[in-house]
mmCIF file of C-alpha atoms in Angstrom:
data_model
loop_
_atom_site.group_PDB
_atom_site.id
_atom_site.type_symbol
_atom_site.label_atom_id
_atom_site.label_comp_id
_atom_site.label_asym_id
_atom_site.label_seq_id
_atom_site.Cartn_x
_atom_site.Cartn_y
_atom_site.Cartn_z
ATOM 1 C CA MET N 63 0.000 0.000 0.000
ATOM 2 C CA GLY N 64 1.073 3.596 -0.498
ATOM 3 C CA GLY N 65 0.255 6.987 0.837
ATOM 4 C CA ILE N 66 1.299 10.570 1.503
ATOM 5 C CA ARG N 67 2.313 11.960 4.858
ATOM 6 C CA ARG N 68 4.137 14.929 6.329
ATOM 7 C CA TYR N 69 7.930 14.957 6.012
ATOM 8 C CA GLU N 70 9.635 14.668 9.404
ATOM 9 C CA PRO N 71 13.291 15.217 10.441
ATOM 10 C CA ALA N 72 13.633 11.476 11.010
ATOM 11 C CA ASP N 73 13.026 10.926 7.269
ATOM 12 C CA ALA N 74 16.148 12.856 6.263
ATOM 13 C CA ALA N 75 18.386 9.816 5.780
ATOM 14 C CA GLU N 76 15.883 8.149 3.426
ATOM 15 C CA VAL N 77 15.369 11.359 1.469
ATOM 16 C CA LEU N 78 19.146 11.766 1.130
ATOM 17 C CA ALA N 79 19.297 8.235 -0.260
ATOM 18 C CA LEU N 80 16.502 9.104 -2.693
ATOM 19 C CA HIS N 81 18.393 12.254 -3.681
ATOM 20 C CA ALA N 82 21.475 10.144 -4.455
ATOM 21 C CA LYS N 83 19.379 7.966 -6.769
ATOM 22 C CA THR N 84 17.802 10.822 -8.689
ATOM 23 C CA MET N 85 20.481 13.529 -8.830
ATOM 24 C CA PRO N 86 23.887 13.427 -10.566
ATOM 25 C CA ALA N 87 26.959 12.389 -8.579
ATOM 26 C CA GLN N 88 28.067 15.211 -6.295
ATOM 27 C CA THR N 89 31.178 16.350 -4.468
ATOM 28 C CA PRO N 90 31.605 15.789 -0.717
ATOM 29 C CA ALA N 91 30.893 19.512 -0.153
ATOM 30 C CA ALA N 92 27.595 19.215 -2.010
ATOM 31 C CA ALA N 93 26.714 16.098 -0.033
ATOM 32 C CA ASP N 94 27.328 17.966 3.247
ATOM 33 C CA TYR N 95 25.148 20.819 2.019
ATOM 34 C CA HIS N 96 22.251 18.534 1.158
ATOM 35 C CA GLU N 97 22.529 16.744 4.479
ATOM 36 C CA GLY N 98 21.914 20.104 6.141
ATOM 37 C CA LEU N 99 19.156 20.971 3.692
ATOM 38 C CA TYR N 100 17.037 17.881 4.286
ATOM 39 C CA GLY N 101 17.885 17.541 7.959
ATOM 40 C CA LYS N 102 17.546 21.157 9.090
ATOM 41 C CA SER N 103 16.880 23.908 6.563
ATOM 42 C CA MET N 104 13.575 22.487 5.352
ATOM 43 C CA PHE N 105 12.320 22.966 8.919
ATOM 44 C CA ASP N 106 13.989 26.087 10.291
ATOM 45 C CA ASN N 107 13.758 28.536 7.381
ATOM 46 C CA PRO N 108 11.985 31.801 8.286
ATOM 47 C CA TRP N 109 8.903 30.940 6.233
ATOM 48 C CA SER N 110 8.318 27.483 7.726
ATOM 49 C CA ALA N 111 4.609 26.922 8.390
ATOM 50 C CA PRO N 112 2.789 23.950 10.000
ATOM 51 C CA ASP N 113 0.020 24.019 7.392
ATOM 52 C CA LEU N 114 2.486 23.874 4.465
ATOM 53 C CA PRO N 115 4.688 20.880 5.264
ATOM 54 C CA SER N 116 6.979 19.073 2.886
ATOM 55 C CA LEU N 117 5.572 15.720 1.787
ATOM 56 C CA VAL N 118 6.748 12.142 1.331
ATOM 57 C CA TYR N 119 5.141 9.186 -0.394
ATOM 58 C CA GLU N 120 5.547 5.679 1.028
ATOM 59 C CA HIS N 121 4.945 2.400 -0.776
ATOM 60 C CA ASP N 122 5.162 -0.978 0.966
ATOM 61 C CA GLY N 123 7.016 0.630 3.850
ATOM 62 C CA ALA N 124 9.627 2.377 1.695
ATOM 63 C CA LEU N 125 9.930 6.085 1.050
ATOM 64 C CA VAL N 126 9.735 6.456 -2.746
ATOM 65 C CA GLY N 127 8.795 10.110 -3.252
ATOM 66 C CA PHE N 128 9.549 13.547 -1.827
ATOM 67 C CA LEU N 129 8.190 17.017 -2.504
ATOM 68 C CA GLY N 130 9.755 19.817 -0.492
ATOM 69 C CA VAL N 131 7.534 22.809 0.204
ATOM 70 C CA VAL N 132 8.740 26.296 1.104
ATOM 71 C CA ALA N 133 6.214 29.019 1.866
ATOM 72 C CA ARG N 134 7.039 32.469 0.474
ATOM 73 C CA PRO N 135 5.176 35.680 1.377
ATOM 74 C CA MET N 136 4.369 37.887 -1.610
ATOM 75 C CA SER N 137 2.136 40.779 -2.510
ATOM 76 C CA PHE N 138 -0.224 41.090 -5.447
ATOM 77 C CA ALA N 139 -1.742 44.439 -6.424
ATOM 78 C CA GLY N 140 -0.965 45.753 -2.964
ATOM 79 C CA ARG N 141 -2.469 42.898 -0.963
ATOM 80 C CA PRO N 142 -0.615 40.045 0.757
ATOM 81 C CA VAL N 143 -0.655 36.628 -0.908
ATOM 82 C CA ARG N 144 0.957 33.391 0.076
ATOM 83 C CA ALA N 145 3.105 31.446 -2.354
ATOM 84 C CA ALA N 146 4.393 27.896 -1.938
ATOM 85 C CA VAL N 147 7.416 26.698 -3.903
ATOM 86 C CA SER N 148 7.948 23.051 -4.811
ATOM 87 C CA VAL N 149 11.527 22.105 -3.881
ATOM 88 C CA ARG N 150 13.456 18.971 -4.893
ATOM 89 C CA PHE N 151 10.437 17.124 -6.308
ATOM 90 C CA MET N 152 11.704 13.556 -6.830
ATOM 91 C CA VAL N 153 10.578 9.932 -6.945
ATOM 92 C CA ASP N 154 12.514 6.685 -6.952
ATOM 93 C CA PRO N 155 13.064 5.747 -10.629
ATOM 94 C CA ALA N 156 13.285 2.068 -9.689
ATOM 95 C CA SER N 157 9.963 1.975 -7.843
ATOM 96 C CA ARG N 158 6.897 0.578 -9.605
ATOM 97 C CA ALA N 159 4.922 3.173 -7.657
ATOM 98 C CA GLY N 160 7.013 6.084 -8.959
ATOM 99 C CA ALA N 161 4.464 7.495 -11.414
ATOM 100 C CA VAL N 162 1.624 7.177 -8.915
ATOM 101 C CA ALA N 163 3.748 8.828 -6.222
ATOM 102 C CA ALA N 164 4.646 11.767 -8.462
ATOM 103 C CA ALA N 165 1.033 12.416 -9.455
ATOM 104 C CA ALA N 166 -0.256 12.075 -5.899
ATOM 105 C CA LEU N 167 2.369 14.373 -4.382
ATOM 106 C CA HIS N 168 1.738 16.970 -7.087
ATOM 107 C CA ARG N 169 -2.032 16.933 -6.553
ATOM 108 C CA ARG N 170 -1.660 17.224 -2.780
ATOM 109 C CA PHE N 171 0.731 20.146 -3.166
ATOM 110 C CA LEU N 172 -1.661 22.089 -5.432
ATOM 111 C CA ARG N 173 -4.528 21.507 -2.982
ATOM 112 C CA GLY N 174 -2.642 23.285 -0.190
ATOM 113 C CA PRO N 175 -3.780 26.534 1.464
ATOM 114 C CA GLN N 176 -1.461 28.745 -0.618
ATOM 115 C CA ASP N 177 -2.681 31.380 -3.088
ATOM 116 C CA LEU N 178 0.084 30.600 -5.595
ATOM 117 C CA SER N 179 1.937 27.347 -6.323
ATOM 118 C CA LEU N 180 5.294 27.472 -8.094
ATOM 119 C CA ILE N 181 8.086 25.297 -9.351
ATOM 120 C CA GLU N 182 11.020 27.156 -10.934
ATOM 121 C CA ASN N 183 13.621 24.454 -11.406
ATOM 122 C CA ALA N 184 11.577 21.706 -13.037
ATOM 123 C CA ASN N 185 13.438 19.014 -14.942
ATOM 124 C CA VAL N 186 11.889 17.022 -17.777
ATOM 125 C CA ALA N 187 10.064 14.606 -15.448
ATOM 126 C CA ALA N 188 8.599 17.388 -13.281
ATOM 127 C CA ARG N 189 7.674 19.325 -16.401
ATOM 128 C CA ARG N 190 5.500 16.435 -17.626
ATOM 129 C CA VAL N 191 3.624 16.351 -14.336
ATOM 130 C CA TRP N 192 3.028 20.111 -14.195
ATOM 131 C CA GLU N 193 2.133 20.824 -17.813
ATOM 132 C CA GLY N 194 -0.528 18.104 -17.781
ATOM 133 C CA THR N 195 -2.444 19.804 -14.965
ATOM 134 C CA PRO N 196 -5.471 21.982 -15.844
ATOM 135 C CA GLY N 197 -4.958 25.616 -14.913
ATOM 136 C CA VAL N 198 -1.163 25.397 -14.734
ATOM 137 C CA VAL N 199 0.735 27.971 -16.814
ATOM 138 C CA VAL N 200 4.323 27.994 -17.993
ATOM 139 C CA VAL N 201 6.280 31.157 -17.211
ATOM 140 C CA PRO N 202 7.977 31.858 -20.567
ATOM 141 C CA LEU N 203 11.042 33.923 -19.648
ATOM 142 C CA GLY N 204 11.490 31.985 -16.411
ATOM 143 C CA SER N 205 11.905 28.858 -18.513
ATOM 144 C CA ILE N 206 14.751 30.118 -20.739
ATOM 145 C CA SER N 207 18.384 30.126 -19.660
ATOM 146 C CA TRP N 208 21.208 32.192 -21.135
ATOM 147 C CA SER N 209 24.878 31.261 -21.124
ATOM 148 C CA THR N 210 27.902 33.297 -22.121
ATOM 149 C CA THR N 211 31.646 32.728 -21.992
ATOM 150 C CA GLY N 212 34.639 35.024 -21.847
ATOM 151 C CA GLY N 213 35.482 38.224 -20.018
ATOM 152 C CA PRO N 214 33.435 41.428 -19.828
ATOM 153 C CA GLY N 215 34.477 42.672 -23.282
ATOM 154 C CA PRO N 216 34.988 46.437 -23.704
ATOM 155 C CA ASP N 217 35.385 48.266 -20.405
ATOM 156 C CA PRO N 218 31.836 49.159 -19.308
ATOM 157 C CA GLY N 219 33.137 52.042 -17.220
ATOM 158 C CA GLY N 220 31.877 52.957 -13.804
ATOM 159 C CA SER N 221 32.446 50.797 -10.766
ATOM 160 C CA ASP N 222 30.722 48.373 -8.430
ATOM 161 C CA HIS N 223 30.574 47.758 -4.701
ATOM 162 C CA ALA N 224 29.305 45.097 -2.320
ATOM 163 C CA LEU N 225 25.765 45.151 -0.922
ATOM 164 C CA ASP N 226 25.102 44.067 2.645
ATOM 165 C CA THR N 227 21.743 42.601 3.651
ATOM 166 C CA ALA N 228 20.107 45.946 4.421
ATOM 167 C CA ALA N 229 21.276 47.483 1.131
ATOM 168 C CA LEU N 230 20.235 44.411 -0.874
ATOM 169 C CA LEU N 231 16.809 44.528 0.766
ATOM 170 C CA GLU N 232 16.406 48.156 -0.309
ATOM 171 C CA ARG N 233 17.428 47.312 -3.891
ATOM 172 C CA ILE N 234 14.960 44.415 -4.063
ATOM 173 C CA ARG N 235 12.113 46.547 -2.736
ATOM 174 C CA SER N 236 12.923 49.357 -5.133
ATOM 175 C CA SER N 237 13.134 47.040 -8.160
ATOM 176 C CA ALA N 238 9.977 45.143 -7.181
ATOM 177 C CA ALA N 239 7.827 48.241 -6.705
ATOM 178 C CA ALA N 240 7.035 48.432 -10.427
ATOM 179 C CA TYR N 241 5.409 44.978 -10.551
ATOM 180 C CA ALA N 242 1.964 43.712 -9.589
ATOM 181 C CA LEU N 243 3.379 40.524 -8.033
ATOM 182 C CA ALA N 244 6.450 40.771 -5.820
ATOM 183 C CA PRO N 245 8.190 38.903 -2.998
ATOM 184 C CA VAL N 246 8.058 40.238 0.544
ATOM 185 C CA TYR N 247 11.280 40.189 2.568
ATOM 186 C CA ASP N 248 12.449 41.753 5.780
ATOM 187 C CA GLU N 249 16.039 41.996 6.940
ATOM 188 C CA GLN N 250 15.794 38.810 9.005
ATOM 189 C CA SER N 251 14.403 36.604 6.236
ATOM 190 C CA LEU N 252 16.731 37.991 3.572
ATOM 191 C CA GLY N 253 19.670 37.601 5.936
ATOM 192 C CA TRP N 254 18.753 33.958 6.468
ATOM 193 C CA LEU N 255 18.490 33.429 2.715
ATOM 194 C CA THR N 256 21.852 35.004 1.875
ATOM 195 C CA GLY N 257 23.462 33.052 4.720
ATOM 196 C CA PHE N 258 21.962 29.843 3.349
ATOM 197 C CA LEU N 259 23.264 30.638 -0.126
ATOM 198 C CA GLU N 260 26.716 31.489 1.236
ATOM 199 C CA ALA N 261 26.803 28.055 2.887
ATOM 200 C CA ALA N 262 26.291 26.475 -0.548
ATOM 201 C CA ASP N 263 29.967 27.117 -1.227
ATOM 202 C CA TYR N 264 30.217 24.114 -3.531
ATOM 203 C CA ARG N 265 28.405 26.396 -5.998
ATOM 204 C CA GLY N 266 31.013 29.127 -5.476
ATOM 205 C CA THR N 267 31.325 32.330 -3.468
ATOM 206 C CA LEU N 268 28.122 34.346 -3.117
ATOM 207 C CA ARG N 269 28.576 37.904 -4.417
ATOM 208 C CA CYS N 270 25.968 40.672 -4.042
ATOM 209 C CA ARG N 271 27.004 43.886 -5.784
ATOM 210 C CA GLU N 272 25.687 47.144 -7.195
ATOM 211 C CA VAL N 273 26.924 48.688 -10.458
ATOM 212 C CA LEU N 274 27.504 52.454 -10.640
ATOM 213 C CA ASP N 275 28.146 54.709 -13.617
ATOM 214 C CA GLU N 276 31.071 57.129 -13.897
ATOM 215 C CA ARG N 277 29.184 59.742 -11.851
ATOM 216 C CA GLY N 278 28.320 57.310 -9.073
ATOM 217 C CA GLY N 279 24.719 56.829 -10.159
ATOM 218 C CA ALA N 280 23.164 53.399 -9.637
ATOM 219 C CA ARG N 281 22.737 51.348 -12.818
ATOM 220 C CA GLY N 282 21.697 47.996 -11.370
ATOM 221 C CA TRP N 283 22.613 45.140 -9.052
ATOM 222 C CA PHE N 284 23.270 41.402 -9.170
ATOM 223 C CA VAL N 285 23.590 38.326 -6.960
ATOM 224 C CA TYR N 286 25.476 35.253 -8.143
ATOM 225 C CA HIS N 287 27.773 32.415 -7.165
ATOM 226 C CA ALA N 288 31.292 33.091 -8.474
ATOM 227 C CA ASN N 289 32.624 29.634 -9.178
ATOM 228 C CA PRO N 290 36.225 29.015 -10.294
ATOM 229 C CA ASP N 291 35.143 25.607 -11.623
ATOM 230 C CA GLY N 292 32.205 24.853 -13.871
ATOM 231 C CA TYR N 293 30.126 28.017 -14.261
ATOM 232 C CA ASN N 294 28.913 31.094 -12.388
ATOM 233 C CA GLY N 295 25.231 30.836 -11.483
ATOM 234 C CA VAL N 296 23.277 34.109 -11.532
ATOM 235 C CA LEU N 297 20.470 34.294 -8.972
ATOM 236 C CA ALA N 298 19.272 37.836 -9.679
ATOM 237 C CA LEU N 299 20.231 40.690 -12.006
ATOM 238 C CA ARG N 300 18.186 43.876 -12.168
ATOM 239 C CA ALA N 301 18.859 47.255 -13.727
ATOM 240 C CA VAL N 302 17.368 50.750 -13.824
ATOM 241 C CA PRO N 303 15.863 51.763 -17.195
ATOM 242 C CA GLY N 304 18.720 51.995 -19.668
ATOM 243 C CA GLY N 305 21.168 50.320 -17.286
ATOM 244 C CA ALA N 306 20.938 46.665 -18.371
ATOM 245 C CA ARG N 307 24.007 46.592 -20.614
ATOM 246 C CA GLN N 308 26.276 48.248 -18.064
ATOM 247 C CA THR N 309 24.938 46.044 -15.257
ATOM 248 C CA PHE N 310 25.383 42.893 -17.333
ATOM 249 C CA ALA N 311 28.925 43.952 -18.248
ATOM 250 C CA GLY N 312 29.576 44.751 -14.591
ATOM 251 C CA LEU N 313 28.548 41.217 -13.650
ATOM 252 C CA LEU N 314 30.954 39.714 -16.190
ATOM 253 C CA ARG N 315 33.712 42.077 -15.078
ATOM 254 C CA ASP N 316 33.223 41.048 -11.453
ATOM 255 C CA ALA N 317 33.384 37.363 -12.388
ATOM 256 C CA HIS N 318 36.602 38.023 -14.289
ATOM 257 C CA VAL N 319 38.400 39.985 -11.571
ATOM 258 C CA SER N 320 37.287 37.584 -8.826
ATOM 259 C CA GLY N 321 38.921 34.651 -10.624
ATOM 260 C CA ALA N 322 35.663 32.883 -11.401
ATOM 261 C CA ALA N 323 34.967 30.663 -14.396
ATOM 262 C CA GLU N 324 34.587 32.176 -17.857
ATOM 263 C CA ARG N 325 31.112 30.714 -18.293
ATOM 264 C CA THR N 326 28.196 32.537 -16.671
ATOM 265 C CA VAL N 327 24.610 31.243 -16.672
ATOM 266 C CA GLY N 328 21.325 32.873 -15.686
ATOM 267 C CA ARG N 329 17.594 33.033 -16.354
ATOM 268 C CA LEU N 330 16.281 35.348 -19.041
ATOM 269 C CA ASP N 331 14.481 38.540 -18.091
ATOM 270 C CA ALA N 332 12.753 41.015 -20.422
ATOM 271 C CA ASP N 333 15.075 43.822 -19.297
ATOM 272 C CA LEU N 334 18.086 41.691 -20.245
ATOM 273 C CA LEU N 335 17.125 40.855 -23.822
ATOM 274 C CA GLY N 336 19.224 43.553 -25.454
ATOM 275 C CA ALA N 337 22.279 42.969 -23.261
ATOM 276 C CA VAL N 338 22.125 39.202 -23.758
ATOM 277 C CA ALA N 339 21.707 39.603 -27.528
ATOM 278 C CA ASP N 340 24.639 42.027 -27.771
ATOM 279 C CA ARG N 341 26.797 39.536 -25.928
ATOM 280 C CA GLY N 342 25.851 36.724 -28.319
ATOM 281 C CA ALA N 343 24.754 34.559 -25.426
ATOM 282 C CA THR N 344 23.346 31.090 -26.039
ATOM 283 C CA LEU N 345 19.672 30.615 -25.132
ATOM 284 C CA THR N 346 18.340 27.203 -24.102
ATOM 285 C CA PRO N 347 14.933 26.020 -22.825
ATOM 286 C CA GLY N 348 14.744 24.993 -19.180
ATOM 287 C CA PRO N 349 14.858 24.392 -16.354
ATOM 288 C CA TRP N 350 11.154 25.112 -16.407
ATOM 289 C CA THR N 351 9.046 27.472 -14.314
ATOM 290 C CA PHE N 352 5.352 26.704 -13.816
ATOM 291 C CA ALA N 353 2.664 28.430 -11.772
ATOM 292 C CA TYR N 354 -0.853 27.631 -10.580
ATOM 293 C CA SER N 355 -3.341 29.756 -8.694
ATOM 294 C CA THR N 356 -7.036 29.606 -7.951
ATOM 295 C CA ASP N 357 -6.946 33.334 -8.810
ATOM 296 C CA PRO N 358 -5.812 33.266 -12.455
ATOM 297 C CA ARG N 359 -4.794 36.932 -12.302
ATOM 298 C CA ILE N 360 -1.916 36.021 -10.001
ATOM 299 C CA ALA N 361 -0.489 33.342 -12.284
ATOM 300 C CA GLN N 362 -1.019 35.526 -15.339
ATOM 301 C CA ALA N 363 1.112 38.258 -13.779
ATOM 302 C CA LEU N 364 4.039 35.848 -14.046
ATOM 303 C CA VAL N 365 3.189 34.946 -17.639
ATOM 304 C CA ALA N 366 2.783 38.587 -18.674
ATOM 305 C CA GLY N 367 6.047 39.707 -17.080
ATOM 306 C CA ASP N 368 4.262 41.773 -14.415
ATOM 307 C CA ALA N 369 6.020 39.934 -11.595
ATOM 308 C CA PHE N 370 9.324 40.492 -9.850
ATOM 309 C CA PHE N 371 10.519 36.914 -9.604
ATOM 310 C CA THR N 372 14.147 35.810 -9.494
ATOM 311 C CA ARG N 373 15.954 32.656 -8.461
ATOM 312 C CA LEU N 374 16.195 34.162 -4.981
ATOM 313 C CA ASP N 375 12.419 33.809 -4.752
ATOM 314 C CA GLY N 376 12.103 30.262 -6.047
ATOM 315 C CA GLU N 377 13.839 26.987 -5.284
ATOM 316 C CA PHE N 378 16.507 28.649 -3.158
ATOM 317 C CA CYS N 379 18.462 25.435 -2.834
#
């Protein structure tokens, strides 16, 4: 027999074993990180809520499926809404109950008390589950990745400086003010998030910086993991009107001077189209971002580009 129940700390070892079956081979540092993720961070993050637990699926006494759930406060058209993000959705590929487990976990997740359900790092298997669900929408730009190699190119001019938690919070709030749907942070929750991302040092060194023009005026800001091996993963990049090219070049310059890899990867954003095109970046579909809401206006804000939504606001791990 099989069934869904709440994920408990005592399940961490089985979920880690499931992770090892479904995810590519990882370094010891990554393994340590995921041990902390499943054993602690899924329970003590600042948005943890008893009515939005992570879920497991058991079949014949074995744990064969997991769907992590992280609540995220947001606002829509000036009113508070509650989002829930699907994290590390996985089932045992060797289990005969795998397909049933995936469908059941997905249905239970969408029936939760949240106003908005999201997955922003869906692989091919998760994509099949989500896109077959009535009412689910794909977020177009959130499902396209860009990749570029090499240094910053011509000197973009200006300068950049580090952002602490308070300054980053102000930049996020300022950038998000123009959108109908936006995340809601305070200094405590954003501090927890940046600390969590810093601990993921197998991805590289977390860098949060603002780009300034020659007169000291703000042009934009970015958050990314500067990785000397593999690639640099961009979590957020936002610019003032007319500042995208200089901000994008500032990101690449920072990666270059910090000794990071030549390859930099991020998610596409409408404000970045010109800068990405000028750079000759490669565009590829996926990982996929899907949304579902009982209020279709909320999900459509993501589709229409009227949402401030970055990788900081999605599957943070």
